[in-house]
PDB file of C-alpha atoms in Angstrom:
ATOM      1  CA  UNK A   1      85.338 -25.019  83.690  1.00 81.00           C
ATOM      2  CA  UNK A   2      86.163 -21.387  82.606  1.00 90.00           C
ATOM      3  CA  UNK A   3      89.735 -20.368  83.431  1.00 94.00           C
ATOM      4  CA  UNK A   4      91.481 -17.134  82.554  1.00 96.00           C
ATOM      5  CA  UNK A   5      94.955 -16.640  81.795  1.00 96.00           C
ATOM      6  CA  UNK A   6      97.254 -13.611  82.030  1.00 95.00           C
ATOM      7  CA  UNK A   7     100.690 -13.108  81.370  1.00 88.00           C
ATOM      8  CA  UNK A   8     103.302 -13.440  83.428  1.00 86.00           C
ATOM      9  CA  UNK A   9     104.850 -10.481  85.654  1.00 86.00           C
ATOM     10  CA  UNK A  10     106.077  -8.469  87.213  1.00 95.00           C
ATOM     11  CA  UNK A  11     106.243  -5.940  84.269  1.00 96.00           C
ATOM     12  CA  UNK A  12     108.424  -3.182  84.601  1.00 97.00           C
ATOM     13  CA  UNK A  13     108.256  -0.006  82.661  1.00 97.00           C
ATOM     14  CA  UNK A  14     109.383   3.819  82.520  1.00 97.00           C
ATOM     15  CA  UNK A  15     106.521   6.493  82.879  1.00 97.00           C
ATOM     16  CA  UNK A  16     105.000   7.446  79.613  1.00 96.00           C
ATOM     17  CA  UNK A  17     105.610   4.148  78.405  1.00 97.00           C
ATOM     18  CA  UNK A  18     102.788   1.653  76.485  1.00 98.00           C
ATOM     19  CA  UNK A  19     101.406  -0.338  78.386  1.00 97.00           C
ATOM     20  CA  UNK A  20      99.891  -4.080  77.678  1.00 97.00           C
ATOM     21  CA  UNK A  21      98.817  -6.768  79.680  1.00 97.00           C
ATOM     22  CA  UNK A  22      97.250  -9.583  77.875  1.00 97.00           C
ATOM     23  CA  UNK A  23      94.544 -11.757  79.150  1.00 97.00           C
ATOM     24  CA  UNK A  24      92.839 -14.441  77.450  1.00 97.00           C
ATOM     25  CA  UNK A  25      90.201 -16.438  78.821  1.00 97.00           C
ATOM     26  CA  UNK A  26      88.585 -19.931  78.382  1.00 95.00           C
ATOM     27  CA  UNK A  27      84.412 -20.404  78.382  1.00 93.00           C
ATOM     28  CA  UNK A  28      81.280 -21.853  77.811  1.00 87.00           C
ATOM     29  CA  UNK A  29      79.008 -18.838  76.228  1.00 85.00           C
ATOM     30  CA  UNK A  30      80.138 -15.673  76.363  1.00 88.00           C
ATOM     31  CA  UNK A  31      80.845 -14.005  79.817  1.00 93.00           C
ATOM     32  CA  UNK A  32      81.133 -10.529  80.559  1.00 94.00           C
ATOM     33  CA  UNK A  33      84.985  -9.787  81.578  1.00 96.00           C
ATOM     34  CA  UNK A  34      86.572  -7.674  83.802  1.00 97.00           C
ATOM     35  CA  UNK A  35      89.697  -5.812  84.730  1.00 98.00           C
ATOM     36  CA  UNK A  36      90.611  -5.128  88.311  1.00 97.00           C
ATOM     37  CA  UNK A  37      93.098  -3.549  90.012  1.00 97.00           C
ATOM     38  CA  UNK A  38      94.803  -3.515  93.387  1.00 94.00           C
ATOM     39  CA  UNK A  39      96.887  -0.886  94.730  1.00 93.00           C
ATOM     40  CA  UNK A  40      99.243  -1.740  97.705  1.00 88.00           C
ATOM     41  CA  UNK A  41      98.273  -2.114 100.877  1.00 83.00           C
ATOM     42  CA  UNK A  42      94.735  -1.611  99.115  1.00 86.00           C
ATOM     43  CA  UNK A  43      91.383  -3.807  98.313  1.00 87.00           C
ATOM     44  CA  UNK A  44      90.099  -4.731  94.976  1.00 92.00           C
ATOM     45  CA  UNK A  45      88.819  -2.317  92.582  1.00 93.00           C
ATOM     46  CA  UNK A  46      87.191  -1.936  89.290  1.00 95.00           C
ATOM     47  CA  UNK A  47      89.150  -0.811  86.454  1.00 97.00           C
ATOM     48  CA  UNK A  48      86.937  -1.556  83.837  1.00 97.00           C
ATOM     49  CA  UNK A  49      84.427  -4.202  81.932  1.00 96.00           C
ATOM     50  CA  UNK A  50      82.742  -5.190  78.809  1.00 96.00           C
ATOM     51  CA  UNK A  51      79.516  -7.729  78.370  1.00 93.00           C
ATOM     52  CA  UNK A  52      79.615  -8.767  74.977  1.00 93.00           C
ATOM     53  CA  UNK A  53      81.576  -9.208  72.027  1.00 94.00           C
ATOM     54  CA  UNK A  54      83.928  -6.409  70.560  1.00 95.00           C
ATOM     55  CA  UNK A  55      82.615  -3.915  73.498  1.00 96.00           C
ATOM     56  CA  UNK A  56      85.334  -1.465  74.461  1.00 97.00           C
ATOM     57  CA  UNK A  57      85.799  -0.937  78.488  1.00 97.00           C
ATOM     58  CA  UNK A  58      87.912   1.981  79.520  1.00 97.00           C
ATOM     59  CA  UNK A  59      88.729   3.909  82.443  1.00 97.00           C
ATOM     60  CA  UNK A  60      91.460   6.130  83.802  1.00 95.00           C
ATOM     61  CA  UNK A  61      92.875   5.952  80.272  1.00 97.00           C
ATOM     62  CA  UNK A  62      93.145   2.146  80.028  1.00 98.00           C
ATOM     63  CA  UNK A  63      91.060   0.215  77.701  1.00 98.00           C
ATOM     64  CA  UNK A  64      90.182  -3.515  77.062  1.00 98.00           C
ATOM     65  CA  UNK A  65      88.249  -5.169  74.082  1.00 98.00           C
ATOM     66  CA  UNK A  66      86.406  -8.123  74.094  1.00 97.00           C
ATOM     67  CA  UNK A  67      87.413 -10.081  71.194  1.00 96.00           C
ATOM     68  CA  UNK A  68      85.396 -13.271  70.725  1.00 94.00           C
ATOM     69  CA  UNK A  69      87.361 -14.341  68.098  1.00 94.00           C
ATOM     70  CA  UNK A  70      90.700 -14.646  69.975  1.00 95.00           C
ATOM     71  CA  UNK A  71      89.033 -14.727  73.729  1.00 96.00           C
ATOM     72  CA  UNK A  72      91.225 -11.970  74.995  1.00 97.00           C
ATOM     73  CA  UNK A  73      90.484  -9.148  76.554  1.00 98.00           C
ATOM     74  CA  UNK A  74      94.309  -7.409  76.907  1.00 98.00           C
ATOM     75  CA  UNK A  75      94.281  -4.254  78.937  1.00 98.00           C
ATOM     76  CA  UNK A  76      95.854  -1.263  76.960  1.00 98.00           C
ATOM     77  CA  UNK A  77      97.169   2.321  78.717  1.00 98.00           C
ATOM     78  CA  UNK A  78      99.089   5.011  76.562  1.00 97.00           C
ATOM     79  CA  UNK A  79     101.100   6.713  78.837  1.00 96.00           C
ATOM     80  CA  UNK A  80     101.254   4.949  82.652  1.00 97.00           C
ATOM     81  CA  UNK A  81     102.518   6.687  85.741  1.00 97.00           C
ATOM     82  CA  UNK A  82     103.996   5.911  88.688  1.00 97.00           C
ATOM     83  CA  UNK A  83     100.722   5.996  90.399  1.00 96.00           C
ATOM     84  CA  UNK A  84      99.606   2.589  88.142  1.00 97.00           C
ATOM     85  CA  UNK A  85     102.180   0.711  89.972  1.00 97.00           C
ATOM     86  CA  UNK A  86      99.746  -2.177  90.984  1.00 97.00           C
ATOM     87  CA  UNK A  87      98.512  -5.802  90.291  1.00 95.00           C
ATOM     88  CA  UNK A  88      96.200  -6.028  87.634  1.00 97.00           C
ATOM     89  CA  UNK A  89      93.365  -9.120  87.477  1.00 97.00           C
ATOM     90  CA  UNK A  90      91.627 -10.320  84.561  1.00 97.00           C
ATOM     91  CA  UNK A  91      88.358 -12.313  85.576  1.00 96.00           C
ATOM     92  CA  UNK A  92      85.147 -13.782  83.684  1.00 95.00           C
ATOM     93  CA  UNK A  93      82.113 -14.232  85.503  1.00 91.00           C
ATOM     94  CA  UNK A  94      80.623 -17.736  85.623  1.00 89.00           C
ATOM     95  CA  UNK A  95      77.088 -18.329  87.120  1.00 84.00           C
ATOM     96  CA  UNK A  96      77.545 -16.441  90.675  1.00 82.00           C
ATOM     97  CA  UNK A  97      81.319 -15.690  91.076  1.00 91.00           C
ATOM     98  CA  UNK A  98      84.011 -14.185  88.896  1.00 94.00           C
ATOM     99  CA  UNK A  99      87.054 -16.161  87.968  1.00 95.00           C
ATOM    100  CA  UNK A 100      90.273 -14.199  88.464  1.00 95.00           C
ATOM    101  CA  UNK A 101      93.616 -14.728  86.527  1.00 95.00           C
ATOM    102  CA  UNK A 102      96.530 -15.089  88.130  1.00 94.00           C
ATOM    103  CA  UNK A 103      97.187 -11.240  88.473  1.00 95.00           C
ATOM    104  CA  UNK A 104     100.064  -8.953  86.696  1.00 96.00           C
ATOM    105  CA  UNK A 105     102.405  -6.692  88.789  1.00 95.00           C
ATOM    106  CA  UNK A 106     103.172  -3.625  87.124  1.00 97.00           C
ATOM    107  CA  UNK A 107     106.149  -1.436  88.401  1.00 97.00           C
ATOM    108  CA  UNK A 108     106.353   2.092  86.709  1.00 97.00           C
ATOM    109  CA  UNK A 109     109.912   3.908  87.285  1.00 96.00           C
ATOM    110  CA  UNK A 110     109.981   7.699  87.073  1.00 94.00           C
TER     111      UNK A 110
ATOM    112  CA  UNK B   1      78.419   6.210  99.749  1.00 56.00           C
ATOM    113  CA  UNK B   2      80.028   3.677 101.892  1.00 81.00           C
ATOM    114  CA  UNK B   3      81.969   0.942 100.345  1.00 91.00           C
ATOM    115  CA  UNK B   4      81.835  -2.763 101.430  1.00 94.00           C
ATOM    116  CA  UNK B   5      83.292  -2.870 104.904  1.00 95.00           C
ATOM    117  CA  UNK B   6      84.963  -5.426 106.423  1.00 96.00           C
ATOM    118  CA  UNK B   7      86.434  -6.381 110.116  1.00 96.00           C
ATOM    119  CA  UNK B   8      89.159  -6.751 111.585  1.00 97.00           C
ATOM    120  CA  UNK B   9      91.539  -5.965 109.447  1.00 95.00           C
ATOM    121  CA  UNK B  10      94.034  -8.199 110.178  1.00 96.00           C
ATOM    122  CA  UNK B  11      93.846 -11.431 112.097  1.00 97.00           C
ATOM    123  CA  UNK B  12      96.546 -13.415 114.004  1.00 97.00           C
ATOM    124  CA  UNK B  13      95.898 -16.915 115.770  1.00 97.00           C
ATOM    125  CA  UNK B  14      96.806 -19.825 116.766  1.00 97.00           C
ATOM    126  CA  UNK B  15      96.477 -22.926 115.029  1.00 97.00           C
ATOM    127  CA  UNK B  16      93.506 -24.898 115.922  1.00 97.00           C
ATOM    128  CA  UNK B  17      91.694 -22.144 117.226  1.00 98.00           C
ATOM    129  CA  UNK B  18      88.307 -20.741 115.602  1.00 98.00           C
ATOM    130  CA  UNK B  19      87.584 -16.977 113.760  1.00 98.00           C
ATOM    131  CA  UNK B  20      85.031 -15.345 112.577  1.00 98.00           C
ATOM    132  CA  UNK B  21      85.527 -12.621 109.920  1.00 98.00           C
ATOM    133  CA  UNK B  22      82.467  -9.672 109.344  1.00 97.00           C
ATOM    134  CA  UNK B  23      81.588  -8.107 106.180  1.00 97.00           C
ATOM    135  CA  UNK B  24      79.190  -5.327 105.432  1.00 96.00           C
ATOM    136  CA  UNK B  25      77.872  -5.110 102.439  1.00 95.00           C
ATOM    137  CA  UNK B  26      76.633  -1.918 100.340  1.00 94.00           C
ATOM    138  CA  UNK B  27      73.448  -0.621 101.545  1.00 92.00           C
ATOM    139  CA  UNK B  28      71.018  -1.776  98.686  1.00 91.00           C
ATOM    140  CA  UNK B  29      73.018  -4.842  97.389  1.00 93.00           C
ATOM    141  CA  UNK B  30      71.592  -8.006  97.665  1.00 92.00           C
ATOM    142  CA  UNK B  31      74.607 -10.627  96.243  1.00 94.00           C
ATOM    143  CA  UNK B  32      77.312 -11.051  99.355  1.00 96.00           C
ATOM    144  CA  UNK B  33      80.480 -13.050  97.811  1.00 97.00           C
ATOM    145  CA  UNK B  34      83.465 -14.358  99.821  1.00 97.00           C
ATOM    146  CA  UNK B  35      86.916 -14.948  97.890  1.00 97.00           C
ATOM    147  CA  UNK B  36      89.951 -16.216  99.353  1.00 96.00           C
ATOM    148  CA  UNK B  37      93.570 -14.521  98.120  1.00 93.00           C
ATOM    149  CA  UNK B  38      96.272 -16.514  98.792  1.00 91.00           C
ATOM    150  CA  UNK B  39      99.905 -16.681  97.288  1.00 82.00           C
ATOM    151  CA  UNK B  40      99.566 -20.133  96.341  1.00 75.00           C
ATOM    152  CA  UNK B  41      96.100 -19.904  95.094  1.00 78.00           C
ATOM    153  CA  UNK B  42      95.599 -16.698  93.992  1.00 87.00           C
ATOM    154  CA  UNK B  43      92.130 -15.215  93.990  1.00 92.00           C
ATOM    155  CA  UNK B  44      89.327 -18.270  94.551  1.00 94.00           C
ATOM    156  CA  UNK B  45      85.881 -18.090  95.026  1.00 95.00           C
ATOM    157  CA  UNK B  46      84.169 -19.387  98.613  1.00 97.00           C
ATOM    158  CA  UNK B  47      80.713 -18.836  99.313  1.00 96.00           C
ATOM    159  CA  UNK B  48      77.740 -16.580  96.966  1.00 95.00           C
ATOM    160  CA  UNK B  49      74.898 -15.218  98.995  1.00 94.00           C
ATOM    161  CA  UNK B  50      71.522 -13.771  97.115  1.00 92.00           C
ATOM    162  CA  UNK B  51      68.441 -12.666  99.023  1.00 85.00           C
ATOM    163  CA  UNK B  52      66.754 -15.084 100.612  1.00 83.00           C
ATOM    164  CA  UNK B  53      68.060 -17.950  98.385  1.00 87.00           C
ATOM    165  CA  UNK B  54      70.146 -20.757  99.934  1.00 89.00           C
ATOM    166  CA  UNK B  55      73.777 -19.762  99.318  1.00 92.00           C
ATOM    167  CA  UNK B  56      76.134 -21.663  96.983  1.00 94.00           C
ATOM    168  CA  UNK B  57      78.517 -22.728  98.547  1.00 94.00           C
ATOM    169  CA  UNK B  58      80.267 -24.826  96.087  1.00 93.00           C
ATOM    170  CA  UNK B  59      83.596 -23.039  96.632  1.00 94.00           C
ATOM    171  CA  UNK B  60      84.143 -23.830 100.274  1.00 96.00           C
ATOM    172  CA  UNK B  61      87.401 -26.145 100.623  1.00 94.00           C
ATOM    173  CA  UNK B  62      86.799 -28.164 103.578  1.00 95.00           C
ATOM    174  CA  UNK B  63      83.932 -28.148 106.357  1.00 96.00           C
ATOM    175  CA  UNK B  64      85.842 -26.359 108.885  1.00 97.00           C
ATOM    176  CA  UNK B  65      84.586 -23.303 106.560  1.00 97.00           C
ATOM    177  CA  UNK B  66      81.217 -21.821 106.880  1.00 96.00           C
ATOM    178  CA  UNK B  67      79.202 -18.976 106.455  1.00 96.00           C
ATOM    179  CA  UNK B  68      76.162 -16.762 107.077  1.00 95.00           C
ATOM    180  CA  UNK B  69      74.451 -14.037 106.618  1.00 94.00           C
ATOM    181  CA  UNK B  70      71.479 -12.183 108.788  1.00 84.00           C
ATOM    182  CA  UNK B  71      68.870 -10.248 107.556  1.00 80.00           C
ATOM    183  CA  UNK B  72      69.947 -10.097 103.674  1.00 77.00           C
ATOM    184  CA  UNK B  73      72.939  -7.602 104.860  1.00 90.00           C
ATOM    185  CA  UNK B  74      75.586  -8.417 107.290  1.00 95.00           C
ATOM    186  CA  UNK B  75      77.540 -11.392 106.707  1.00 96.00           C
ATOM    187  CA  UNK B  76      79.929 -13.923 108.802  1.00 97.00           C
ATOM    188  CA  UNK B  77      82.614 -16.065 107.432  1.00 98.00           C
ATOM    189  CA  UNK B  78      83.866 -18.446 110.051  1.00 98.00           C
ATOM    190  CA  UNK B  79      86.462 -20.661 110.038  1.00 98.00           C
ATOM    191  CA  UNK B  80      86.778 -23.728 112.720  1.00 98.00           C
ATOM    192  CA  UNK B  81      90.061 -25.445 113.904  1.00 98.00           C
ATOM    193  CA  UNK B  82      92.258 -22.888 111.619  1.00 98.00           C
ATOM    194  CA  UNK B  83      94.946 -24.443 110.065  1.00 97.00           C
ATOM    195  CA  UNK B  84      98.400 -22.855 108.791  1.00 96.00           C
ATOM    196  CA  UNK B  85      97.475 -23.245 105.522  1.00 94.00           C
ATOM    197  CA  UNK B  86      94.423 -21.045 106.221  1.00 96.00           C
ATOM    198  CA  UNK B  87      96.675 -18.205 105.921  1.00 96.00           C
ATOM    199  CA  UNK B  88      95.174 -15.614 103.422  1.00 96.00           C
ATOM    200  CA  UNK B  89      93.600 -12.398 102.623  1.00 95.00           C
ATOM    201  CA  UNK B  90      90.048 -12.970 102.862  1.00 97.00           C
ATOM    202  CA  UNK B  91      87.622 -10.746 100.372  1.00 96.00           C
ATOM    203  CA  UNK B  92      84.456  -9.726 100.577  1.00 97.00           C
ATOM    204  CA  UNK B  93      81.995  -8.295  97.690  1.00 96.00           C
ATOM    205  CA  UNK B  94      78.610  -7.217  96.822  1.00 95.00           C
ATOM    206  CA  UNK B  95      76.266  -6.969  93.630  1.00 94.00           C
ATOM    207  CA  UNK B  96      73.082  -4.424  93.374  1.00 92.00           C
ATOM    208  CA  UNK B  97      69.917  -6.218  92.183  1.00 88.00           C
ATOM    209  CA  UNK B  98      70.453  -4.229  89.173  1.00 88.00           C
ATOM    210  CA  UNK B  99      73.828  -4.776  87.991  1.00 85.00           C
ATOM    211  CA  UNK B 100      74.539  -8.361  89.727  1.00 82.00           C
ATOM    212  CA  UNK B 101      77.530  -9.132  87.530  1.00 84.00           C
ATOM    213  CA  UNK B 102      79.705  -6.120  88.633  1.00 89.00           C
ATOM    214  CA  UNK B 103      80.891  -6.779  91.888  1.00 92.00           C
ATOM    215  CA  UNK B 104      82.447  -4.273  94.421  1.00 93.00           C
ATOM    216  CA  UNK B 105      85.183  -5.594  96.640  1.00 94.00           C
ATOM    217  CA  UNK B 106      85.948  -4.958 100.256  1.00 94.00           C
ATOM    218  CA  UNK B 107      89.581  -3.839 101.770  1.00 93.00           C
ATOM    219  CA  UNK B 108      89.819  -7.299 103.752  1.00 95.00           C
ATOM    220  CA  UNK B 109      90.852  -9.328 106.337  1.00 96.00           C
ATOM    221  CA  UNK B 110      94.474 -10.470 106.296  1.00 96.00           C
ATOM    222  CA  UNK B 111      94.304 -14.076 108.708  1.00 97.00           C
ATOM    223  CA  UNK B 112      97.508 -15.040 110.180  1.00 97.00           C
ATOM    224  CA  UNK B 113      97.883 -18.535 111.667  1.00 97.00           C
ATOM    225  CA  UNK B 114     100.600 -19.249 113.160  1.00 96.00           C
TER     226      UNK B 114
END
């Protein structure tokens, strides 16, 4: 079945920092993928998404590409802030339900 | 507009005993989802409602699990003889009609069996 992957955290950086989380993914046709985000204490929310090859998703000043030809979709942020401290999900969806990685923590230190 | 709601919030009981967890969906949407978030699991996929289809419900792990939902909107998750390893953040979402694939998550339930 489809499976994504994401790297490993928690991932720690200083604000202003680069940020990148990769994700790649694993599937049969080409889903549309996604990048959520969950602040403590707080539900799931949409960061951004693209549905189809080399689209650009971006939001809040982070951005993803879908690249087909290496089937990742890392999430990108110029300058993060404290306030992005949060776990980050990469997910594909598959028929009726999305698949999630494994989720990233990111810490940002002021 | 309202988000997806969910109740309660958090959830503690004994083993053995059954719970039944609410979700309320975004007025308009007609996909329900339930996901289970666990620490050994991570985020996994339980039960897919659309209209008046039957539901998949290829994701539920055992038959102590089911799931309902009245009139096209409100939705029940209920979970029979709970088990420790029940233990989990439970999530709801919904999908518009329109843009099915995007779908909007509630705050959840946190169960606690003890």
């Amino acid at each position: 079945g489809n499976s994504v992957t994401q790297m490993e955290g928690p991932v720690t950086l200083s604000e202003e920092a680069f940020l990148t989380i990769n994700c790649t993914y694993t599937a049969t046709g080409y889903p549309s993928l996604f990048w959520y985000v969950q602040y403590p204490g707080e539900g799931l929310q949409l960061l951004l998404k693209a549905t189809k090859a080399d689209d650009k998703g971006s939001n809040k000043g982070f951005e993803a590409t879908y690249r087909k030809e290496t089937t990742s979709f890392h999430l990108e942020k110029g300058s993060v802030q404290v306030s992005d401290s949060a776990v980050y999900f990469c997910a594909l969806n598959q028929g009726n339900k999305l698949v999630f990685g494994a989720g990233t923590i990111l810490r940002v230190k002021s | 507009g309202a988000g997806v709601s969910q109740s309660p919030s958090n959830k503690v009981t004994e083993k053995g005993k059954d719970v039944e967890l609410r979700c309320d969906p975004i007025s308009g949407h007609t996909a329900l989802y339930w996901y289970r978030q666990s620490l050994g699991q991570g985020l996994e996929f339980l039960i897919y409602f659309q209209g008046n289809s039957a539901p998949d419900k290829s994701g539920l792990p055992s038959d102590r699990f089911s799931a309902e939902r009245t009139g096209g909107s409100v939705s029940t998750l209920t979970i029979q003889r709970t088990q420790q390893e029940d233990s989990a953040v439970y999530l709801c979402a919904s999908s518009s009609p329109v843009v099915r694939e995007t779908q909007y998550f509630g705050p959840g339930t946190r169960l606690l069996v003890l």
